[in-house]
PDB file of C-alpha atoms and ligand atoms in Angstrom:
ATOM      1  CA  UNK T 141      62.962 127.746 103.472  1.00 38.00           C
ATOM      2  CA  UNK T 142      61.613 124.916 101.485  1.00 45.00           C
ATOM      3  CA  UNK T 143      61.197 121.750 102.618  1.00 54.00           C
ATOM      4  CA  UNK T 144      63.546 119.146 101.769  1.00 57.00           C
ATOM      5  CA  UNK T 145      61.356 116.930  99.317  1.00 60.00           C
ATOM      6  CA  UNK T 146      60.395 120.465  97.419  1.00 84.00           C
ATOM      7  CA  UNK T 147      63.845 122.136  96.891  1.00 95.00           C
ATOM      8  CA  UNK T 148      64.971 122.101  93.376  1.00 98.00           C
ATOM      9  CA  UNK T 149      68.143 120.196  92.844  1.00 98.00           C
ATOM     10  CA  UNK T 150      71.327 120.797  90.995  1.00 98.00           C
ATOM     11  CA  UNK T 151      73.139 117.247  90.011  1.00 98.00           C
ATOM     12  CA  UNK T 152      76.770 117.449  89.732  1.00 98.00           C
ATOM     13  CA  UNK T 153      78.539 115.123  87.003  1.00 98.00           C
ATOM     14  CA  UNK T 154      77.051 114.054  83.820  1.00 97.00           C
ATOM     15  CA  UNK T 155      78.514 110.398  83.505  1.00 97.00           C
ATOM     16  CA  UNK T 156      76.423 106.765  84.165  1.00 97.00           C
ATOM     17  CA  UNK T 157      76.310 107.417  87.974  1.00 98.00           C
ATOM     18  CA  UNK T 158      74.538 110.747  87.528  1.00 98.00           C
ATOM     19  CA  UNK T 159      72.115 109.239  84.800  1.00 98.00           C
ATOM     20  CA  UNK T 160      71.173 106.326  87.610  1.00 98.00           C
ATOM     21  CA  UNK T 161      70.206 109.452  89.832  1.00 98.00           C
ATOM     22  CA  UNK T 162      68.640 111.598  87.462  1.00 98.00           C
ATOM     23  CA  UNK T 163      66.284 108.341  86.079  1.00 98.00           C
ATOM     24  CA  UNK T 164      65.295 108.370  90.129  1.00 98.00           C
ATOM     25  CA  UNK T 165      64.839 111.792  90.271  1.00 98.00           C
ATOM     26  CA  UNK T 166      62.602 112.527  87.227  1.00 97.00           C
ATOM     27  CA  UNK T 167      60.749 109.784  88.516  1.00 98.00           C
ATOM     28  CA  UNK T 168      60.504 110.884  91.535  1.00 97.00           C
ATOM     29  CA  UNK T 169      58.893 114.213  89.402  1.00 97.00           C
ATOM     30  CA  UNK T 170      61.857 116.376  91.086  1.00 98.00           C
ATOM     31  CA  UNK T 171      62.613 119.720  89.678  1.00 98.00           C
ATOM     32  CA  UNK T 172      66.523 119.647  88.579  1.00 98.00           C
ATOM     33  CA  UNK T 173      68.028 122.848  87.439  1.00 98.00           C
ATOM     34  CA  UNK T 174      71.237 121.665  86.074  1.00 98.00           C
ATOM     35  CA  UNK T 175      73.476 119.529  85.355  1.00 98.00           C
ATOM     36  CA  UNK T 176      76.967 120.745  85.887  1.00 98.00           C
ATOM     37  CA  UNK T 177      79.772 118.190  83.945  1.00 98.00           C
ATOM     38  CA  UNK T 178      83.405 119.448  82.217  1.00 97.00           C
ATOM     39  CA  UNK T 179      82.351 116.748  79.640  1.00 96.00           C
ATOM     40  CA  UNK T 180      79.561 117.106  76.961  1.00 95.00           C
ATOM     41  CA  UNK T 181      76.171 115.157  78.262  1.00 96.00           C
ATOM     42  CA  UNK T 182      73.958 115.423  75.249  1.00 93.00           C
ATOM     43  CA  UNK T 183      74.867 112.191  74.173  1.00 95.00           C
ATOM     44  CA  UNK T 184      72.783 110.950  76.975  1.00 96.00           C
ATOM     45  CA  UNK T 185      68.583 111.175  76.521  1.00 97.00           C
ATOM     46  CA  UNK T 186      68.207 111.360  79.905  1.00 97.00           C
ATOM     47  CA  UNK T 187      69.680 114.391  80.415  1.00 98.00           C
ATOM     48  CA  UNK T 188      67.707 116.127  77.871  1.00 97.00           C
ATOM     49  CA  UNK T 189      65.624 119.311  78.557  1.00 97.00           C
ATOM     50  CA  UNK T 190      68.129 119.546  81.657  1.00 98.00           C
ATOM     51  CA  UNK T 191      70.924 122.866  81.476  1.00 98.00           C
ATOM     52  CA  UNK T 192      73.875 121.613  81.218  1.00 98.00           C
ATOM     53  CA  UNK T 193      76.815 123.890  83.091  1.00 98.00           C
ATOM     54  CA  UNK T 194      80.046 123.082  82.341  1.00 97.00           C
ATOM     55  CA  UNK T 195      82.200 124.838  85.916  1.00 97.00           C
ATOM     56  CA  UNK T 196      81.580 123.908  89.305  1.00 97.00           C
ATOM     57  CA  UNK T 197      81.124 127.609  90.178  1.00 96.00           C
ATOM     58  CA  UNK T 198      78.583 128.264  87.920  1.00 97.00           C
ATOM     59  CA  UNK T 199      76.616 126.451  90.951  1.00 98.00           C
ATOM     60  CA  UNK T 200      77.411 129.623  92.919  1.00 97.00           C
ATOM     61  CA  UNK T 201      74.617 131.232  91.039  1.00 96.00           C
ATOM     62  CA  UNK T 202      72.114 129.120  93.060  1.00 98.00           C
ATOM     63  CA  UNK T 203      71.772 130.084  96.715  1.00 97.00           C
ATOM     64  CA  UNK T 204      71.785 126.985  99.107  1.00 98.00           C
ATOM     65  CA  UNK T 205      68.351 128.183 100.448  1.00 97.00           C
ATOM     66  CA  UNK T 206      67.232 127.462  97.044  1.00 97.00           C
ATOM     67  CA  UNK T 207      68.841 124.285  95.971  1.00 98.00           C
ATOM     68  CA  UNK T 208      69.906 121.134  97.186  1.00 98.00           C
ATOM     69  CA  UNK T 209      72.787 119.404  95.411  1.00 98.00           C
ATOM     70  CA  UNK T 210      73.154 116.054  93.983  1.00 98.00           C
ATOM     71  CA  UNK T 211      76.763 114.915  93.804  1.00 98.00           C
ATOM     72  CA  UNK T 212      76.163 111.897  90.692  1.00 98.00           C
ATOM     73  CA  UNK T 213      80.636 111.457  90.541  1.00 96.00           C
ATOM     74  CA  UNK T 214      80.736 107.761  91.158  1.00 93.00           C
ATOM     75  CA  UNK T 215      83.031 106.380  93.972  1.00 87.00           C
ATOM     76  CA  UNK T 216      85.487 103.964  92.770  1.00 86.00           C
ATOM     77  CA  UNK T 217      88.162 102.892  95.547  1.00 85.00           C
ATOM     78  CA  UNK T 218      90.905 105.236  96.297  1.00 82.00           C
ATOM     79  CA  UNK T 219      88.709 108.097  94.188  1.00 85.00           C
ATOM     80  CA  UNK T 220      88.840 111.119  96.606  1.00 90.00           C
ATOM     81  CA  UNK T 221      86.676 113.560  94.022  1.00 94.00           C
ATOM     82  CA  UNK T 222      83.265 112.672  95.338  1.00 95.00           C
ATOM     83  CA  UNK T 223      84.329 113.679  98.849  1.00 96.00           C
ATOM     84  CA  UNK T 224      86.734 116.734  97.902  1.00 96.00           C
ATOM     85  CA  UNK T 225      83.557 118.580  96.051  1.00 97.00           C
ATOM     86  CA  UNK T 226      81.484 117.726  98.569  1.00 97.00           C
ATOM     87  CA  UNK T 227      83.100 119.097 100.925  1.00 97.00           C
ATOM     88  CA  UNK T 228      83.730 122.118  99.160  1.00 98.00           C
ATOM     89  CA  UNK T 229      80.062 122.727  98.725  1.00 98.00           C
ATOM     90  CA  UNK T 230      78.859 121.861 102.157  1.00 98.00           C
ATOM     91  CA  UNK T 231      81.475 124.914 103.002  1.00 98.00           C
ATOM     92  CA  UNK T 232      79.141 127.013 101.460  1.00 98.00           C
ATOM     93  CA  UNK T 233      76.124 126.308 103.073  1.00 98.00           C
ATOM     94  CA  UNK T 234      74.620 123.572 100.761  1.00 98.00           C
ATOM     95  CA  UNK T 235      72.700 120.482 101.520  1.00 98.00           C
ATOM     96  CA  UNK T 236      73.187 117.124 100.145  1.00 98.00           C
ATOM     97  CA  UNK T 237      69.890 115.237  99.082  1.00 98.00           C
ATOM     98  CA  UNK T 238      69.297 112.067 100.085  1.00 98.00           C
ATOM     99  CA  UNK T 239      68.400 109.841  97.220  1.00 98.00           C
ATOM    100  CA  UNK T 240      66.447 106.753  97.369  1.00 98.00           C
ATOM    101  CA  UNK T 241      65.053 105.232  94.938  1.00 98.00           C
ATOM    102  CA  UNK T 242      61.074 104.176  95.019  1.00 98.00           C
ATOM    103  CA  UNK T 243      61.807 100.123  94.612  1.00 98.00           C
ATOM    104  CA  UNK T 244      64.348 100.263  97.004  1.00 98.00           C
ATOM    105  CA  UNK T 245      63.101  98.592 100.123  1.00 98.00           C
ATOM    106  CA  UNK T 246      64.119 100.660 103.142  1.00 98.00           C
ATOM    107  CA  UNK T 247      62.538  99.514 106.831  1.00 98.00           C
ATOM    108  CA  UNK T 248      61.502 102.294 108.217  1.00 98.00           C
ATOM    109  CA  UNK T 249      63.842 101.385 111.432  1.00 98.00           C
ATOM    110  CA  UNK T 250      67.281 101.941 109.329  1.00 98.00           C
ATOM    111  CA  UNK T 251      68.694 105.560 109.038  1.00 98.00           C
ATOM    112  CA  UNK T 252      69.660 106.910 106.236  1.00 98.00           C
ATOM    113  CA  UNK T 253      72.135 109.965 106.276  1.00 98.00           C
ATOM    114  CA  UNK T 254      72.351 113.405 104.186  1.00 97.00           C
ATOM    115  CA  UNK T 255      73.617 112.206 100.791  1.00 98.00           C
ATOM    116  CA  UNK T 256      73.546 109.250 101.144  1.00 98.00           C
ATOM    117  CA  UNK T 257      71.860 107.052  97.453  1.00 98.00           C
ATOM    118  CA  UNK T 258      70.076 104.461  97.385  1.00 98.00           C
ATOM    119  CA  UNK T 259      69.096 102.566  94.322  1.00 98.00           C
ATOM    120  CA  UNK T 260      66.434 100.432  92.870  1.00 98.00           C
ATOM    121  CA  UNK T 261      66.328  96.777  94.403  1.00 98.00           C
ATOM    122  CA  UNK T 262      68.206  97.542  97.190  1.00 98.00           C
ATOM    123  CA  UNK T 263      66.949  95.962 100.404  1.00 98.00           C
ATOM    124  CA  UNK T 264      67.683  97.554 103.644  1.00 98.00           C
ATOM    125  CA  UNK T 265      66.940  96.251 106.746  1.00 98.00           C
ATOM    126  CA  UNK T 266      65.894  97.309 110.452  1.00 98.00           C
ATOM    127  CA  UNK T 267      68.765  98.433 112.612  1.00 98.00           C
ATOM    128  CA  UNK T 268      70.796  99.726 109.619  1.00 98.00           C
ATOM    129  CA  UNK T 269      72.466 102.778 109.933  1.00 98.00           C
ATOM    130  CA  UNK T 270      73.935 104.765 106.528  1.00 98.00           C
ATOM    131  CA  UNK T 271      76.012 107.371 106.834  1.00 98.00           C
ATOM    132  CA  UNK T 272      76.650 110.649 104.865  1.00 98.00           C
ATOM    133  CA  UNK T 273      77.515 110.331 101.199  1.00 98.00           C
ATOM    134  CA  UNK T 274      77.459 106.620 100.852  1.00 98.00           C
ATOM    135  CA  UNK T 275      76.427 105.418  97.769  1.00 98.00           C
ATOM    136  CA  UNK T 276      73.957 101.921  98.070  1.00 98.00           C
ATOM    137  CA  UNK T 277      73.855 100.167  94.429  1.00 98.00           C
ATOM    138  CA  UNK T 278      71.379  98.413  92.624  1.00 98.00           C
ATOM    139  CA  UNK T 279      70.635  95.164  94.068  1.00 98.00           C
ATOM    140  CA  UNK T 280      72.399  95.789  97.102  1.00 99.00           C
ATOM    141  CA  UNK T 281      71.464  93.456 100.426  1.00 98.00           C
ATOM    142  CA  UNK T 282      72.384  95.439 104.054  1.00 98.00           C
ATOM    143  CA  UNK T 283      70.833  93.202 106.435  1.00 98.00           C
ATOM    144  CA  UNK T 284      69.909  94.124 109.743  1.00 98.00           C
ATOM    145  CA  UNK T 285      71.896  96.413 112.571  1.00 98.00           C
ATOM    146  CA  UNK T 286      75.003  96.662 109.924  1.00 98.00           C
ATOM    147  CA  UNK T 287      76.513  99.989 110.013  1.00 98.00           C
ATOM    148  CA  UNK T 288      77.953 101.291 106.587  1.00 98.00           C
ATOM    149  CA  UNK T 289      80.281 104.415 107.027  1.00 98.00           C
ATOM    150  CA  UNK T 290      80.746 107.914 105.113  1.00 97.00           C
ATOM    151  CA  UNK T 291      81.940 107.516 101.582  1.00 97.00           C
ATOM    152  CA  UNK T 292      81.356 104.397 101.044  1.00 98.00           C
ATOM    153  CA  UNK T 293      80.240 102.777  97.744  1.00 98.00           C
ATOM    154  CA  UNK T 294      78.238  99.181  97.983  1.00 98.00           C
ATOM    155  CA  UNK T 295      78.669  98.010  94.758  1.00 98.00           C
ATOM    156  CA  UNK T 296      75.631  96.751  92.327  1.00 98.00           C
ATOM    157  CA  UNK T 297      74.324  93.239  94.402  1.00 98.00           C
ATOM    158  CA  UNK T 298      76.367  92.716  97.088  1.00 98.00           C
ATOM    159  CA  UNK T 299      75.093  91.236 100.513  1.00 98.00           C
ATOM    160  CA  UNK T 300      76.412  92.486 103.878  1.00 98.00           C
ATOM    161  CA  UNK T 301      74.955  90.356 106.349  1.00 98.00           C
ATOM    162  CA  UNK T 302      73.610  91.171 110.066  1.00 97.00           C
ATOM    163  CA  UNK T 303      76.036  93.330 112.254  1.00 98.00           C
ATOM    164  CA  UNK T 304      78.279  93.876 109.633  1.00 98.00           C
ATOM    165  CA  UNK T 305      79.976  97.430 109.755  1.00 98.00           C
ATOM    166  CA  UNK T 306      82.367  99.313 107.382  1.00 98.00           C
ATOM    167  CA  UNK T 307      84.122 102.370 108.241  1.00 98.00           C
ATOM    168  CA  UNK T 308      84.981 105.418 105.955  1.00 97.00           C
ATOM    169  CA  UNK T 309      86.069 105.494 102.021  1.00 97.00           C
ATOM    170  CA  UNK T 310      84.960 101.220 102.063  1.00 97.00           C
ATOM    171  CA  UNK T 311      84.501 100.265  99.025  1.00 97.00           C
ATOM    172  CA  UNK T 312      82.604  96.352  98.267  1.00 98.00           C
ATOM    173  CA  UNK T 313      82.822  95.224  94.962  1.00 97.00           C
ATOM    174  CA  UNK T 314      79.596  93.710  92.671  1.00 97.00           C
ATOM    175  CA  UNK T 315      77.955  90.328  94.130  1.00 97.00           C
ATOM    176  CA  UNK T 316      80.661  90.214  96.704  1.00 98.00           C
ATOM    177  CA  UNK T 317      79.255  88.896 100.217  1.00 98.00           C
ATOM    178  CA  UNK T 318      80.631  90.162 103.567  1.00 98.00           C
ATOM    179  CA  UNK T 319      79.474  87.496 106.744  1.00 98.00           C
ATOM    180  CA  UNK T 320      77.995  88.847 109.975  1.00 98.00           C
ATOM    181  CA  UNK T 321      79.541  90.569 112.327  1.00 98.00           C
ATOM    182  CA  UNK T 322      82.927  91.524 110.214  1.00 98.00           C
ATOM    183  CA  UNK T 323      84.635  95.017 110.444  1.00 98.00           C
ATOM    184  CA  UNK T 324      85.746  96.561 107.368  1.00 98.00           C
ATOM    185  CA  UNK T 325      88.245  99.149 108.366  1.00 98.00           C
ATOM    186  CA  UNK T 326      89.068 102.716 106.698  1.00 97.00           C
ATOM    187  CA  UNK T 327      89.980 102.455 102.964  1.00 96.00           C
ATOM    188  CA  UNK T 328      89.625  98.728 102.578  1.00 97.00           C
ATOM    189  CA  UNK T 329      88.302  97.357  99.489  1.00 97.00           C
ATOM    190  CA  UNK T 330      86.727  94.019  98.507  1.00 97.00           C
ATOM    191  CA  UNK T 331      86.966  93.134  95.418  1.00 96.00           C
ATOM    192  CA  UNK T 332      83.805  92.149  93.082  1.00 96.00           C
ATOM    193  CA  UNK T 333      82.577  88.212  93.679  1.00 96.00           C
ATOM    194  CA  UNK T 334      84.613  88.010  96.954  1.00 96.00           C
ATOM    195  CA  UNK T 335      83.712  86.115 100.108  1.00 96.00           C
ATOM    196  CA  UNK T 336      84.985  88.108 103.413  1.00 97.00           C
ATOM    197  CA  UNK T 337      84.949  85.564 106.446  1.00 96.00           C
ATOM    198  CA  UNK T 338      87.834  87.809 108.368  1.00 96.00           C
ATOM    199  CA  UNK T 339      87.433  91.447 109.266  1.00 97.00           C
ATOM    200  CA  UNK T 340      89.867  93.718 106.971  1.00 97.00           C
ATOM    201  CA  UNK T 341      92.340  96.438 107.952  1.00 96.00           C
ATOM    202  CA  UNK T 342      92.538  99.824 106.983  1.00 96.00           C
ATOM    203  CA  UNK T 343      93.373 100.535 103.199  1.00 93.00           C
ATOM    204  CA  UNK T 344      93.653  96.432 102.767  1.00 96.00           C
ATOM    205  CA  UNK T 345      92.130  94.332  99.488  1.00 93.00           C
ATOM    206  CA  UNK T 346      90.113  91.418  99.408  1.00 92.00           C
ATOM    207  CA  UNK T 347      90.599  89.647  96.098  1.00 87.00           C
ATOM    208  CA  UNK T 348      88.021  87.019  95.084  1.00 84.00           C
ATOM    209  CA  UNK T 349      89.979  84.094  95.371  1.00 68.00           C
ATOM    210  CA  UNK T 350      90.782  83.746  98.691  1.00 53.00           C
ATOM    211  CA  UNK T 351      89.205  85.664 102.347  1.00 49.00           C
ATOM    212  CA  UNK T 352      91.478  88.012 104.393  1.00 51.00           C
ATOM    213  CA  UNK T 353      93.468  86.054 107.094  1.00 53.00           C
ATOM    214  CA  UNK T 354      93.081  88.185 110.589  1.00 50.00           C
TER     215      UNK T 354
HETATM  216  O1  JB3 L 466      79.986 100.659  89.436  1.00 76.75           O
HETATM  217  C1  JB3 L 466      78.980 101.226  89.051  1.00 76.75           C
HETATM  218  C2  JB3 L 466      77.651 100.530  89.038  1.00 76.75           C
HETATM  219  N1  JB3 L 466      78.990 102.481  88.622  1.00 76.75           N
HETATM  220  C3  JB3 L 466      80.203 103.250  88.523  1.00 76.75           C
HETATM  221  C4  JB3 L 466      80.100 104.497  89.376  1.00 76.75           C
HETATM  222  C5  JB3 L 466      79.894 104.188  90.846  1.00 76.75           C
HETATM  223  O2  JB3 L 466      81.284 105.289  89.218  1.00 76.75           O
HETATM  224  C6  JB3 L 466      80.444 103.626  87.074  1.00 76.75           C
HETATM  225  O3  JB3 L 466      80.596 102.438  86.305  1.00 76.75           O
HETATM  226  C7  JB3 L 466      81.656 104.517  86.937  1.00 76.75           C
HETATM  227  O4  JB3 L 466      82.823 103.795  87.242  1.00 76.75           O
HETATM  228  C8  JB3 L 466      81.525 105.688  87.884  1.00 76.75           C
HETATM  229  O5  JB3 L 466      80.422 106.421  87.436  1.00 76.75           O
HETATM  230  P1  JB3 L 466      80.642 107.935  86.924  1.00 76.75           P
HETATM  231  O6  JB3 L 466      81.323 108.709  87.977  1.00 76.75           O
HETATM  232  O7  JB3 L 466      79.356 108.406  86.406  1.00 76.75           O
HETATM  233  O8  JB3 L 466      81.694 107.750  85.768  1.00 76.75           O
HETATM  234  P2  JB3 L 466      81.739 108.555  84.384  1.00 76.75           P
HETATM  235  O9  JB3 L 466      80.692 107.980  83.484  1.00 76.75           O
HETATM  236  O10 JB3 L 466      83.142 108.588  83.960  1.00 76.75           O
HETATM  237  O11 JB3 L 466      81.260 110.048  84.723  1.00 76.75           O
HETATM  238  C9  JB3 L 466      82.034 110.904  85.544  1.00 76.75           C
HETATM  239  C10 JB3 L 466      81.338 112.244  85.395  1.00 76.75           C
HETATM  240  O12 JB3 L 466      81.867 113.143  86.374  1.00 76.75           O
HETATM  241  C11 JB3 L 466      81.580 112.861  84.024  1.00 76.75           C
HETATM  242  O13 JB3 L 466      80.400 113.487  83.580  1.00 76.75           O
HETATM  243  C12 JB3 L 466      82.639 113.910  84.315  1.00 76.75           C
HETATM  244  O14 JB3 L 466      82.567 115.012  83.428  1.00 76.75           O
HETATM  245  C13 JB3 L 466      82.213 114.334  85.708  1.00 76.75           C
HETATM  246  N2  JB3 L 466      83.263 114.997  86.464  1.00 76.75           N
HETATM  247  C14 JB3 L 466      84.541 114.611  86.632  1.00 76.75           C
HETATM  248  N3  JB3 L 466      85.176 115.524  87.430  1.00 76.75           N
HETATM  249  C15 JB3 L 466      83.037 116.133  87.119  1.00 76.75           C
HETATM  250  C16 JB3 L 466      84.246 116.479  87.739  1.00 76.75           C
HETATM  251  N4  JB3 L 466      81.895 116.876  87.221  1.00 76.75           N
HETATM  252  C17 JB3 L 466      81.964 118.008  87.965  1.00 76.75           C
HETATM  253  N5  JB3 L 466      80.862 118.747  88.105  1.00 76.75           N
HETATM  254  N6  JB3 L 466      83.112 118.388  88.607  1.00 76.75           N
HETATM  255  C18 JB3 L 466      84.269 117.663  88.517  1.00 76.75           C
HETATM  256  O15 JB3 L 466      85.279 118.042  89.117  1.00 76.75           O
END
């Protein structure tokens, strides 16, 4: 079976997030089969010269020894479609690539997860630990020994400082800044610009204006 870095990939959804991931990709001179989107694409150019599929099945006709898939759905909070067609996929056998993006800075002592994205300007530090399917925005600060769950989505310049960790489906808005050692339970979300100086509890909001009491 091919190597990771060599499998052809298969991108799944056609909107902005997918266009972020196929810029990194053709960069990154990958091979991408398809893109497979309900909605027209050829309004974007950087889809072009790509096959555009319009089912979710018609990935079926790529074997998983074959392909690796690239799941480019965005993750807003309380959005459960990036997970649901993952899941569906990694059913059937397939993989998950890892995206990072070259002028991300990632220490080499951090671990990044299957599926896990990475974009350009991100800095991630020693200690870090990213789990599966979490999607690292442009800009984006982790410093050192935080640990960002599953299914998370680290929105465009936000800063989690040291020892920070999030669990599952956390969601931390643009420029917002999360102190050290916080806890950012299951389904919370912090809204873009916010300052978290208290841990928050599972499926709880942080709205700009004001930090989360304990
Ligand atoms: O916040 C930032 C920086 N980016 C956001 C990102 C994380 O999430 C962005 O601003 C958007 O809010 C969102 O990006 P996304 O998901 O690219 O949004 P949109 O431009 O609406 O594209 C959604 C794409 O998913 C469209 O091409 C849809 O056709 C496609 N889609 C929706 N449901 C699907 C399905 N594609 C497949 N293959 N299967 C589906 O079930």
């Amino acid at each position: 079976m091919n190597s990771s870095e060599s499998k052809s990939l298969v991108v799944i959804g056609g909107g902005g997030h997918a266009s972020v991931l196929v810029d990194i990709l053709r960069s990154q001179q990958r091979e991408i089969l398809a893109i497979v989107s309900p909605e027209n694409i050829s309004q974007r150019r950087i889809f072009s010269g790509i096959t555009h599929l319009k089912n979710d099945d018609d990935i079926l006709r790529f074997s998983p020894d074959s392909v690796n898939l690239v799941n480019g759905v965005g993750m807003l909070p309380k959005s459960g479609l990036k997970r649901k067609l993952n899941e569906y996929f990694l059913s059937l056998g397939y993989t998950f690539e890892t995206v990072i993006s070259d002028s991300a800075q990632v220490s080499s002592f951090a671990e990044i997860e299957q599926g896990a994205q990475v974009f350009s300007g991100a800095i991630i530090q020693a200690g870090v630990v990213i789990d599966a399917h979490t999607i690292i925005n442009s800009g984006v600060i982790i410093e050192h020994d935080c640990h960002i769950g599953e299914y998370n989505h680290i929105a465009p310049k936000a800063t989690l400082c040291g020892q920070v960790t999030t669990h599952s489906n956390v969601y931390v808005g643009a420029n917002a800044t999360v102190i050290q050692n916080i806890t950012l339970e299951q389904g919370s979300i912090v809204g873009a610009g916010a300052i978290v100086t208290k841990n928050i509890s599972s499926e709880q909001i942080c709205y700009p204006s004001r930090s989360v009491l304990k």
